[in-house]
Amino acid sequence: MIPRPFEYHAPTALPEVIALLGQYGDEAKLLAGGHSLLPMMKLRFAGPGHLIDLRKVAELKGIALVGGEIHIGAMTTENELIFSTLLAKHLPLLAEVARQIADPQVRYKGTLGGDISHGDPGNDHPAVMMAMDATFVLAGAHGERLVKASEFFHGLYDTALTPGEVMTQIRLPLPPAGTGSSYAKLKRKTGDYATAAAAAVVQVKNSVCVQARIALTNVGPTALLAGDAAASLVGKTIDEAAIGHAAALAMKICDPTPDLRGDEAYKTAMAGQMVERALRTAAARCAI
Amino acid sequence: MSKKTIVNFKLNGASTDVMVEPRELLIHTLRDKLSITGPHIGCETSHCGACTVDIDGASVKSCTVLTVQCEGSELLTIEGFAKGGVLHPLQEGFTQEHGLQCGFCTPGMITRAYRLLQENPSPTEEDIRFWMAGNLCRCTGYQNIVKAIQYAAAKMRGETVTTSHPLMAELSA
């Protein structure tokens, strides 16, 4: 399994990346960790004429607290998310998710920006980004533009990124006091994509839910923001009845593709279960 | 056809130049051009971990990395473990604890375990099982692999080690 021939570029700065994208247009693909793209190229599902490796672009790395936000360079790896003390303190959900992605070797290479930009509904970060209300920085010849996670994913492998653009940074607001979060993922084995998974972020004040966001992985053409399910919790105590009702609402928006992981009914039912688990854990973590 | 380029990296301590097409995967360069046949081709789909090598302090599946991505890198493969005819503690551990049967997965297992012990010199059994999850073994059921890594970890911490395997204990008695 060897990819089709291509020309390889290893720019060292962002302006070079953008110039190369401008020069080669949709003949070019960006190479981040390569653990989605290279397998696709080996299977000849993808055959870019030009491969632009981002590994030497220093400005795409790093995790920083900037004002009320955490800024993460798009080329930050899953293992860097897992081992970050800054994230452990402020956004522990990110490490929790990263630990459930692929396997150790893949996590040394796989990147946050790559996982998001690929547009694969089986990837885990998109739903988490929606639930955390992330904003993505997309750079191109036009300069920079910001796109919300909830508006980024258009369809299967289809995102807001245009051929001349590169995702440079992921921005996440610091959660207010009383916020709890969780990611519940059902997978058949280490390294597998989710049969179904759910991210939940809830904020509780005086035992009442004041804010909630829920998003689902791998039960539709993109990650899905379960708006009705989340709204159903606001103003209520997050008890078993409220959790069950929210899960039922989340199941209504599921539109999974049947495969070896299960048929539509099974995957939808599992999405409901994952919403319940994520909500139970998130609610238990709300204590200030 | 895309142009071949020369890639330079350090391989088990030695500066190495190879001429490759950009599409050449590292596992093929290692096995076919450099006679480094310790890393094995198992699944070719980044699942099994038999092709694991260490690149710049990271365990990487060499079937899913291009050789051109390794320009300027430091590579370590199983061939770089034994020094002066003395086995590395991990190699000794896999021997003493019977951490292998057919041996196909072993170079990848040891190379991965090496990086794990660099990052965490005293892993619990649970840590080992979690952080070794990218390597598949179809023979052993993993129990002896876990013991082999625990043996090596103890030896690398300077502790006195003895095999827990009854047959090996008999042999050394």
Tab-separated table of C-alpha atoms in Angstrom:
chain	number	residue	atom	x	y	z
A	1	MET	CA	0.000	0.000	0.000
A	2	ILE	CA	1.938	2.957	-1.348
A	3	PRO	CA	0.443	6.370	-2.107
A	4	ARG	CA	0.289	7.871	-5.592
A	5	PRO	CA	3.293	10.069	-6.436
A	6	PHE	CA	3.172	13.644	-5.186
A	7	GLU	CA	5.487	16.553	-4.577
A	8	TYR	CA	6.424	17.155	-0.956
A	9	HIS	CA	6.790	20.612	0.600
A	10	ALA	CA	7.949	21.371	4.135
A	11	PRO	CA	7.503	25.116	4.693
A	12	THR	CA	8.837	26.636	7.907
A	13	ALA	CA	6.477	29.602	8.317
A	14	LEU	CA	2.780	30.306	7.886
A	15	PRO	CA	3.099	32.806	4.977
A	16	GLU	CA	4.944	30.108	3.008
A	17	VAL	CA	2.102	27.659	3.678
A	18	ILE	CA	-0.462	30.146	2.413
A	19	ALA	CA	1.658	30.916	-0.672
A	20	LEU	CA	1.926	27.195	-1.481
A	21	LEU	CA	-1.835	26.770	-1.030
A	22	GLY	CA	-2.377	29.729	-3.367
A	23	GLN	CA	-0.017	28.256	-5.941
A	24	TYR	CA	-1.405	24.701	-6.004
A	25	GLY	CA	-5.072	25.256	-5.054
A	26	ASP	CA	-7.112	22.088	-4.664
A	27	GLU	CA	-4.227	19.949	-5.980
A	28	ALA	CA	-2.635	20.450	-2.549
A	29	LYS	CA	-3.388	18.774	0.765
A	30	LEU	CA	-2.083	19.848	4.147
A	31	LEU	CA	-0.262	17.157	6.132
A	32	ALA	CA	-0.629	17.489	9.905
A	33	GLY	CA	-0.124	14.265	11.919
A	34	GLY	CA	-0.943	12.265	8.809
A	35	HIS	CA	-2.806	9.484	10.583
A	36	SER	CA	-6.029	10.092	8.655
A	37	LEU	CA	-4.607	11.462	5.398
A	38	LEU	CA	-1.764	8.977	4.830
A	39	PRO	CA	-4.028	5.920	5.295
A	40	MET	CA	-6.444	7.480	2.772
A	41	MET	CA	-3.553	8.100	0.371
A	42	LYS	CA	-2.290	4.535	0.821
A	43	LEU	CA	-5.760	3.218	-0.043
A	44	ARG	CA	-5.812	5.672	-3.000
A	45	PHE	CA	-8.964	7.338	-1.671
A	46	ALA	CA	-6.913	10.522	-1.791
A	47	GLY	CA	-4.224	11.389	-4.323
A	48	PRO	CA	-3.052	14.966	-3.889
A	49	GLY	CA	-0.459	16.253	-6.354
A	50	HIS	CA	1.196	18.297	-3.634
A	51	LEU	CA	1.576	17.520	0.036
A	52	ILE	CA	2.313	20.469	2.330
A	53	ASP	CA	3.786	19.208	5.610
A	54	LEU	CA	3.046	21.559	8.520
A	55	ARG	CA	5.457	19.953	11.012
A	56	LYS	CA	8.095	22.697	10.780
A	57	VAL	CA	5.682	25.617	11.191
A	58	ALA	CA	6.416	26.722	14.747
A	59	GLU	CA	3.518	29.194	15.006
A	60	LEU	CA	1.036	26.303	14.782
A	61	LYS	CA	2.218	24.789	18.089
A	62	GLY	CA	1.566	25.539	21.740
A	63	ILE	CA	-1.093	25.950	24.412
A	64	ALA	CA	-1.589	29.333	26.117
A	65	LEU	CA	-3.993	31.129	28.416
A	66	VAL	CA	-4.918	34.436	26.758
A	67	GLY	CA	-7.403	36.570	28.687
A	68	GLY	CA	-10.473	34.447	29.280
A	69	GLU	CA	-9.590	31.921	26.584
A	70	ILE	CA	-7.305	28.980	26.015
A	71	HIS	CA	-5.546	29.197	22.646
A	72	ILE	CA	-4.228	25.952	21.184
A	73	GLY	CA	-2.044	25.777	18.088
A	74	ALA	CA	-3.638	23.570	15.422
A	75	MET	CA	-0.554	21.290	15.253
A	76	THR	CA	-0.694	20.468	18.964
A	77	THR	CA	-0.752	16.673	19.303
A	78	GLU	CA	-3.184	14.526	21.271
A	79	ASN	CA	-0.394	13.548	23.678
A	80	GLU	CA	0.440	17.215	24.233
A	81	LEU	CA	-3.219	17.756	25.180
A	82	ILE	CA	-3.058	14.783	27.573
A	83	PHE	CA	0.147	15.955	29.292
A	84	SER	CA	-0.650	19.707	29.429
A	85	THR	CA	-0.798	20.991	33.019
A	86	LEU	CA	-2.550	24.150	31.795
A	87	LEU	CA	-5.389	22.109	30.261
A	88	ALA	CA	-5.563	19.792	33.283
A	89	LYS	CA	-6.270	22.894	35.364
A	90	HIS	CA	-8.658	24.766	33.063
A	91	LEU	CA	-10.135	22.367	30.478
A	92	PRO	CA	-9.722	18.787	31.730
A	93	LEU	CA	-12.310	17.610	29.180
A	94	LEU	CA	-9.739	17.951	26.393
A	95	ALA	CA	-7.351	15.454	28.000
A	96	GLU	CA	-10.272	13.153	28.791
A	97	VAL	CA	-11.228	13.119	25.109
A	98	ALA	CA	-7.667	12.754	23.838
A	99	ARG	CA	-7.137	9.672	26.029
A	100	GLN	CA	-10.072	8.029	24.218
A	101	ILE	CA	-8.733	8.734	20.730
A	102	ALA	CA	-6.915	6.063	18.727
A	103	ASP	CA	-3.887	4.534	20.504
A	104	PRO	CA	-0.649	5.853	22.078
A	105	GLN	CA	1.410	5.833	18.871
A	106	VAL	CA	-1.280	7.640	16.898
A	107	ARG	CA	-1.621	10.220	19.688
A	108	TYR	CA	2.043	11.206	19.328
A	109	LYS	CA	1.328	12.204	15.726
A	110	GLY	CA	-2.375	13.061	15.562
A	111	THR	CA	-3.171	16.759	16.019
A	112	LEU	CA	-6.129	18.731	17.303
A	113	GLY	CA	-6.309	20.854	14.138
A	114	GLY	CA	-6.015	17.826	11.878
A	115	ASP	CA	-8.753	15.948	13.710
A	116	ILE	CA	-11.080	18.942	13.320
A	117	SER	CA	-10.152	19.996	9.756
A	118	HIS	CA	-10.472	16.498	8.324
A	119	GLY	CA	-14.265	16.749	8.607
A	120	ASP	CA	-14.711	13.083	9.502
A	121	PRO	CA	-17.852	12.580	11.640
A	122	GLY	CA	-16.053	9.676	13.360
A	123	ASN	CA	-13.412	11.998	14.802
A	124	ASP	CA	-13.924	12.899	18.439
A	125	HIS	CA	-12.848	16.533	18.712
A	126	PRO	CA	-15.586	18.075	16.521
A	127	ALA	CA	-18.404	17.236	18.970
A	128	VAL	CA	-16.268	18.333	21.904
A	129	MET	CA	-15.464	21.616	20.154
A	130	MET	CA	-19.190	22.210	19.593
A	131	ALA	CA	-19.975	21.412	23.219
A	132	MET	CA	-17.197	23.733	24.433
A	133	ASP	CA	-18.288	26.506	22.063
A	134	ALA	CA	-14.862	26.681	20.393
A	135	THR	CA	-13.837	29.167	17.737
A	136	PHE	CA	-11.401	28.261	14.954
A	137	VAL	CA	-8.891	30.643	13.389
A	138	LEU	CA	-8.627	30.084	9.631
A	139	ALA	CA	-5.773	31.819	7.816
A	140	GLY	CA	-5.501	32.468	4.095
A	141	ALA	CA	-4.388	35.057	1.564
A	142	HIS	CA	-7.234	37.234	2.909
A	143	GLY	CA	-5.717	37.249	6.410
A	144	GLU	CA	-7.532	35.587	9.297
A	145	ARG	CA	-11.170	34.808	9.906
A	146	LEU	CA	-12.913	33.261	12.883
A	147	VAL	CA	-15.498	30.500	12.553
A	148	LYS	CA	-17.525	28.992	15.389
A	149	ALA	CA	-17.385	25.218	15.805
A	150	SER	CA	-21.170	25.100	15.466
A	151	GLU	CA	-20.859	26.601	11.951
A	152	PHE	CA	-17.692	24.861	10.773
A	153	PHE	CA	-18.861	21.364	9.829
A	154	HIS	CA	-20.890	21.319	6.588
A	155	GLY	CA	-21.003	17.638	5.677
A	156	LEU	CA	-18.952	14.473	5.263
A	157	TYR	CA	-15.333	15.720	4.822
A	158	ASP	CA	-16.813	19.129	4.059
A	159	THR	CA	-15.970	22.065	6.306
A	160	ALA	CA	-15.872	25.867	6.237
A	161	LEU	CA	-12.211	25.689	5.137
A	162	THR	CA	-11.682	26.837	1.544
A	163	PRO	CA	-8.812	25.364	-0.555
A	164	GLY	CA	-6.558	28.355	0.192
A	165	GLU	CA	-6.992	28.244	3.952
A	166	VAL	CA	-5.290	26.554	6.893
A	167	MET	CA	-6.601	26.202	10.439
A	168	THR	CA	-4.024	27.834	12.692
A	169	GLN	CA	-5.576	27.948	16.136
A	170	ILE	CA	-8.417	26.683	18.289
A	171	ARG	CA	-9.835	29.090	20.880
A	172	LEU	CA	-11.835	27.847	23.840
A	173	PRO	CA	-13.581	30.057	26.392
A	174	LEU	CA	-12.799	29.271	30.038
A	175	PRO	CA	-15.893	27.678	31.558
A	176	PRO	CA	-17.686	29.695	34.266
A	177	ALA	CA	-17.711	28.453	37.887
A	178	GLY	CA	-20.053	25.539	38.495
A	179	THR	CA	-19.389	23.970	35.083
A	180	GLY	CA	-18.934	20.242	34.673
A	181	SER	CA	-18.102	18.388	31.480
A	182	SER	CA	-17.657	14.864	30.189
A	183	TYR	CA	-17.144	12.844	27.020
A	184	ALA	CA	-18.680	9.378	26.893
A	185	LYS	CA	-17.570	7.168	24.011
A	186	LEU	CA	-18.630	3.661	23.097
A	187	LYS	CA	-16.013	1.896	20.979
A	188	ARG	CA	-15.467	-1.751	20.150
A	189	LYS	CA	-11.740	-1.678	20.835
A	190	THR	CA	-8.797	0.660	21.377
A	191	GLY	CA	-8.180	2.560	18.181
A	192	ASP	CA	-11.692	2.237	16.819
A	193	TYR	CA	-13.955	5.118	15.926
A	194	ALA	CA	-16.974	5.638	18.160
A	195	THR	CA	-20.047	3.486	17.670
A	196	ALA	CA	-21.572	6.583	19.253
A	197	ALA	CA	-20.236	9.226	21.614
A	198	ALA	CA	-21.502	12.329	23.371
A	199	ALA	CA	-19.917	15.453	24.832
A	200	ALA	CA	-21.774	17.310	27.564
A	201	VAL	CA	-20.943	20.639	29.211
A	202	VAL	CA	-23.362	21.836	31.891
A	203	GLN	CA	-23.342	24.709	34.358
A	204	VAL	CA	-25.275	24.421	37.600
A	205	LYS	CA	-26.227	27.197	40.054
A	206	ASN	CA	-28.121	26.451	43.269
A	207	SER	CA	-28.820	22.902	42.025
A	208	VAL	CA	-30.432	24.214	38.823
A	209	CYS	CA	-28.926	23.886	35.350
A	210	VAL	CA	-28.363	27.383	33.912
A	211	GLN	CA	-26.464	26.435	30.752
A	212	ALA	CA	-26.016	23.227	28.788
A	213	ARG	CA	-24.394	22.122	25.541
A	214	ILE	CA	-24.503	18.590	24.163
A	215	ALA	CA	-22.946	17.297	20.945
A	216	LEU	CA	-22.791	13.860	19.324
A	217	THR	CA	-20.046	11.947	17.469
A	218	ASN	CA	-20.498	9.573	14.511
A	219	VAL	CA	-24.281	9.507	14.324
A	220	GLY	CA	-24.677	11.805	11.320
A	221	PRO	CA	-22.738	13.227	8.357
A	222	THR	CA	-21.026	15.635	10.803
A	223	ALA	CA	-20.798	15.952	14.568
A	224	LEU	CA	-24.252	17.104	15.719
A	225	LEU	CA	-25.102	19.838	18.211
A	226	ALA	CA	-28.081	18.571	20.190
A	227	GLY	CA	-29.702	21.945	20.819
A	228	ASP	CA	-33.157	20.770	21.925
A	229	ALA	CA	-31.678	18.202	24.284
A	230	ALA	CA	-29.462	20.824	25.912
A	231	ALA	CA	-32.261	23.416	26.112
A	232	SER	CA	-34.512	20.885	27.840
A	233	LEU	CA	-32.157	20.849	30.839
A	234	VAL	CA	-32.011	24.593	31.454
A	235	GLY	CA	-33.997	25.681	34.496
A	236	LYS	CA	-34.221	22.119	35.811
A	237	THR	CA	-32.382	19.978	38.315
A	238	ILE	CA	-30.258	17.484	36.359
A	239	ASP	CA	-31.898	14.339	37.748
A	240	GLU	CA	-32.567	10.975	36.117
A	241	ALA	CA	-35.867	12.147	34.595
A	242	ALA	CA	-34.274	15.244	33.033
A	243	ILE	CA	-31.312	13.190	31.776
A	244	GLY	CA	-33.610	10.586	30.209
A	245	HIS	CA	-35.691	13.293	28.527
A	246	ALA	CA	-32.587	15.038	27.128
A	247	ALA	CA	-31.229	11.722	25.806
A	248	ALA	CA	-34.542	11.007	24.051
A	249	LEU	CA	-34.400	14.445	22.376
A	250	ALA	CA	-30.783	13.867	21.312
A	251	MET	CA	-31.727	10.508	19.755
A	252	LYS	CA	-34.277	12.309	17.542
A	253	ILE	CA	-31.538	14.143	15.613
A	254	CYS	CA	-29.395	11.026	15.037
A	255	ASP	CA	-29.004	9.892	11.432
A	256	PRO	CA	-26.240	7.275	11.598
A	257	THR	CA	-24.864	5.222	8.717
A	258	PRO	CA	-25.191	1.484	9.350
A	259	ASP	CA	-21.863	-0.371	9.287
A	260	LEU	CA	-20.021	-3.120	11.169
A	261	ARG	CA	-20.454	-1.120	14.378
A	262	GLY	CA	-24.222	-1.490	14.233
A	263	ASP	CA	-27.443	-0.622	12.450
A	264	GLU	CA	-29.304	2.683	12.706
A	265	ALA	CA	-31.473	1.681	15.645
A	266	TYR	CA	-28.543	0.366	17.683
A	267	LYS	CA	-26.319	3.370	17.028
A	268	THR	CA	-29.155	5.762	17.866
A	269	ALA	CA	-29.877	3.890	21.089
A	270	MET	CA	-26.182	3.970	21.998
A	271	ALA	CA	-26.047	7.719	21.309
A	272	GLY	CA	-28.860	8.077	23.850
A	273	GLN	CA	-26.917	6.001	26.359
A	274	MET	CA	-23.771	8.063	25.802
A	275	VAL	CA	-25.734	11.297	26.343
A	276	GLU	CA	-27.041	9.880	29.620
A	277	ARG	CA	-23.569	8.834	30.776
A	278	ALA	CA	-21.962	12.122	29.752
A	279	LEU	CA	-24.690	14.132	31.506
A	280	ARG	CA	-24.480	12.090	34.726
A	281	THR	CA	-20.707	12.539	34.899
A	282	ALA	CA	-20.785	16.206	33.881
A	283	ALA	CA	-23.456	16.996	36.478
A	284	ALA	CA	-21.451	15.215	39.190
A	285	ARG	CA	-18.451	17.393	38.287
A	286	CYS	CA	-20.348	20.684	38.672
A	287	ALA	CA	-19.740	21.003	42.421
A	288	ILE	CA	-17.845	24.186	43.207
B	1	MET	CA	6.855	10.798	-11.263
B	2	SER	CA	7.941	13.038	-8.457
B	3	LYS	CA	11.620	13.728	-7.965
B	4	LYS	CA	13.691	11.699	-5.532
B	5	THR	CA	15.293	13.543	-2.678
B	6	ILE	CA	18.056	12.775	-0.213
B	7	VAL	CA	16.878	12.499	3.381
B	8	ASN	CA	19.296	12.541	6.288
B	9	PHE	CA	18.547	11.273	9.773
B	10	LYS	CA	20.312	9.657	12.677
B	11	LEU	CA	19.517	5.936	12.779
B	12	ASN	CA	20.481	4.146	16.010
B	13	GLY	CA	23.133	6.788	16.528
B	14	ALA	CA	24.614	6.752	13.016
B	15	SER	CA	24.136	9.566	10.494
B	16	THR	CA	22.304	8.033	7.537
B	17	ASP	CA	21.470	9.300	4.037
B	18	VAL	CA	18.838	7.714	1.839
B	19	MET	CA	17.477	8.600	-1.581
B	20	VAL	CA	13.697	8.305	-1.673
B	21	GLU	CA	10.609	9.316	-3.574
B	22	PRO	CA	8.375	11.511	-1.375
B	23	ARG	CA	5.714	8.784	-1.311
B	24	GLU	CA	8.029	6.175	0.234
B	25	LEU	CA	6.922	5.041	3.690
B	26	LEU	CA	9.524	4.860	6.452
B	27	ILE	CA	8.970	1.133	7.050
B	28	HIS	CA	9.952	0.405	3.428
B	29	THR	CA	13.066	2.593	3.606
B	30	LEU	CA	14.148	0.891	6.817
B	31	ARG	CA	13.530	-2.666	5.663
B	32	ASP	CA	14.340	-2.486	1.945
B	33	LYS	CA	17.101	0.144	1.751
B	34	LEU	CA	18.763	0.085	5.176
B	35	SER	CA	18.444	-3.614	6.136
B	36	ILE	CA	16.701	-2.631	9.361
B	37	THR	CA	14.301	-5.558	9.426
B	38	GLY	CA	13.428	-5.503	13.142
B	39	PRO	CA	10.360	-3.300	12.635
B	40	HIS	CA	7.827	-5.590	10.956
B	41	ILE	CA	5.041	-4.977	8.479
B	42	GLY	CA	1.937	-6.369	10.155
B	43	CYS	CA	-1.327	-4.711	9.209
B	44	GLU	CA	-0.054	-1.788	7.101
B	45	THR	CA	-3.026	0.214	8.391
B	46	SER	CA	-1.577	1.736	11.619
B	47	HIS	CA	-3.443	-0.666	13.887
B	48	CYS	CA	-1.018	-3.393	14.980
B	49	GLY	CA	2.117	-1.532	16.083
B	50	ALA	CA	4.555	-4.169	14.743
B	51	CYS	CA	6.330	-1.429	12.753
B	52	THR	CA	6.803	0.887	15.762
B	53	VAL	CA	10.005	2.901	15.819
B	54	ASP	CA	11.043	5.808	18.037
B	55	ILE	CA	11.312	9.157	16.251
B	56	ASP	CA	12.500	12.209	18.201
B	57	GLY	CA	11.200	10.865	21.503
B	58	ALA	CA	7.870	9.585	20.180
B	59	SER	CA	6.664	6.066	19.423
B	60	VAL	CA	5.531	6.091	15.810
B	61	LYS	CA	4.067	3.511	13.459
B	62	SER	CA	6.525	3.612	10.584
B	63	CYS	CA	3.911	2.371	8.096
B	64	THR	CA	2.115	5.684	8.534
B	65	VAL	CA	4.974	8.134	8.223
B	66	LEU	CA	6.787	9.206	5.076
B	67	THR	CA	10.554	8.953	5.050
B	68	VAL	CA	10.757	12.577	3.896
B	69	GLN	CA	9.033	13.565	7.161
B	70	CYS	CA	12.078	12.238	9.049
B	71	GLU	CA	14.623	14.739	7.672
B	72	GLY	CA	16.825	15.787	10.582
B	73	SER	CA	15.218	13.325	13.014
B	74	GLU	CA	16.699	10.834	15.467
B	75	LEU	CA	15.427	7.299	14.911
B	76	LEU	CA	15.724	4.336	17.241
B	77	THR	CA	14.750	0.804	16.213
B	78	ILE	CA	15.119	-2.537	17.995
B	79	GLU	CA	18.547	-2.861	16.325
B	80	GLY	CA	19.770	-0.025	18.549
B	81	PHE	CA	18.883	-1.599	21.908
B	82	ALA	CA	21.593	-4.154	22.759
B	83	LYS	CA	24.952	-2.523	23.505
B	84	GLY	CA	28.242	-4.440	23.236
B	85	GLY	CA	26.455	-7.785	23.161
B	86	VAL	CA	24.528	-7.008	26.358
B	87	LEU	CA	20.766	-7.093	26.097
B	88	HIS	CA	18.758	-4.006	27.049
B	89	PRO	CA	16.701	-4.536	30.254
B	90	LEU	CA	13.572	-4.715	28.094
B	91	GLN	CA	15.055	-7.446	25.908
B	92	GLU	CA	16.149	-9.275	29.061
B	93	GLY	CA	12.683	-8.805	30.571
B	94	PHE	CA	10.924	-10.216	27.491
B	95	THR	CA	13.251	-13.220	27.648
B	96	GLN	CA	13.020	-13.810	31.388
B	97	GLU	CA	9.254	-13.385	31.613
B	98	HIS	CA	8.448	-15.208	28.367
B	99	GLY	CA	6.975	-12.017	26.926
B	100	LEU	CA	6.802	-13.527	23.458
B	101	GLN	CA	5.862	-16.635	21.597
B	102	CYS	CA	6.153	-16.171	17.832
B	103	GLY	CA	8.066	-12.910	18.303
B	104	PHE	CA	6.512	-11.017	15.399
B	105	CYS	CA	5.182	-8.181	17.571
B	106	THR	CA	8.205	-8.086	19.899
B	107	PRO	CA	10.402	-5.427	18.234
B	108	GLY	CA	7.432	-3.050	18.175
B	109	MET	CA	6.463	-3.966	21.731
B	110	ILE	CA	9.961	-3.324	23.077
B	111	THR	CA	10.432	-0.087	21.145
B	112	ARG	CA	7.081	1.215	22.397
B	113	ALA	CA	7.743	0.043	25.963
B	114	TYR	CA	11.091	1.862	25.891
B	115	ARG	CA	9.386	5.223	25.318
B	116	LEU	CA	6.733	4.430	27.932
B	117	LEU	CA	9.454	3.787	30.547
B	118	GLN	CA	11.269	6.980	29.558
B	119	GLU	CA	8.073	8.927	30.275
B	120	ASN	CA	6.993	6.903	33.303
B	121	PRO	CA	9.723	4.848	35.003
B	122	SER	CA	7.277	3.280	37.492
B	123	PRO	CA	4.095	2.437	35.598
B	124	THR	CA	1.308	0.459	37.262
B	125	GLU	CA	-0.110	-2.576	35.470
B	126	GLU	CA	-3.041	-0.396	34.407
B	127	ASP	CA	-0.650	2.263	33.026
B	128	ILE	CA	1.199	-0.390	31.030
B	129	ARG	CA	-2.000	-1.811	29.575
B	130	PHE	CA	-3.285	1.670	28.648
B	131	TRP	CA	-0.047	2.976	27.147
B	132	MET	CA	0.797	-0.268	25.308
B	133	ALA	CA	-2.650	-0.444	23.684
B	134	GLY	CA	-1.255	0.458	20.256
B	135	ASN	CA	0.602	-2.852	19.965
B	136	LEU	CA	-1.221	-6.075	19.220
B	137	CYS	CA	0.040	-9.549	20.111
B	138	ARG	CA	-1.879	-12.568	18.863
B	139	CYS	CA	-0.005	-15.164	20.951
B	140	THR	CA	0.590	-14.257	24.560
B	141	GLY	CA	-2.615	-12.816	25.942
B	142	TYR	CA	-0.446	-9.875	27.102
B	143	GLN	CA	0.049	-11.044	30.700
B	144	ASN	CA	3.703	-11.918	30.208
B	145	ILE	CA	4.308	-8.776	28.158
B	146	VAL	CA	3.078	-6.707	31.111
B	147	LYS	CA	5.359	-8.699	33.428
B	148	ALA	CA	8.310	-8.239	31.043
B	149	ILE	CA	7.836	-4.469	31.081
B	150	GLN	CA	7.521	-4.480	34.879
B	151	TYR	CA	10.751	-6.528	35.056
B	152	ALA	CA	12.557	-4.044	32.816
B	153	ALA	CA	11.163	-1.043	34.702
B	154	ALA	CA	12.453	-2.449	37.987
B	155	LYS	CA	15.869	-3.229	36.504
B	156	MET	CA	16.125	0.238	34.953
B	157	ARG	CA	15.310	1.749	38.359
B	158	GLY	CA	18.308	-0.147	39.731
B	159	GLU	CA	16.308	-2.739	41.644
B	160	THR	CA	17.256	-6.407	41.888
B	161	VAL	CA	15.052	-8.440	39.577
B	162	THR	CA	14.134	-12.085	39.342
B	163	THR	CA	11.895	-13.787	36.833
B	164	SER	CA	8.387	-14.713	37.936
B	165	HIS	CA	8.261	-17.459	35.326
B	166	PRO	CA	8.583	-20.953	36.901
B	167	LEU	CA	10.530	-22.457	33.973
B	168	MET	CA	12.994	-19.587	33.772
B	169	ALA	CA	13.480	-19.678	37.544
B	170	GLU	CA	14.300	-23.387	37.279
B	171	LEU	CA	16.787	-22.706	34.483
B	172	SER	CA	18.698	-20.096	36.415
B	173	ALA	CA	18.653	-22.108	39.660
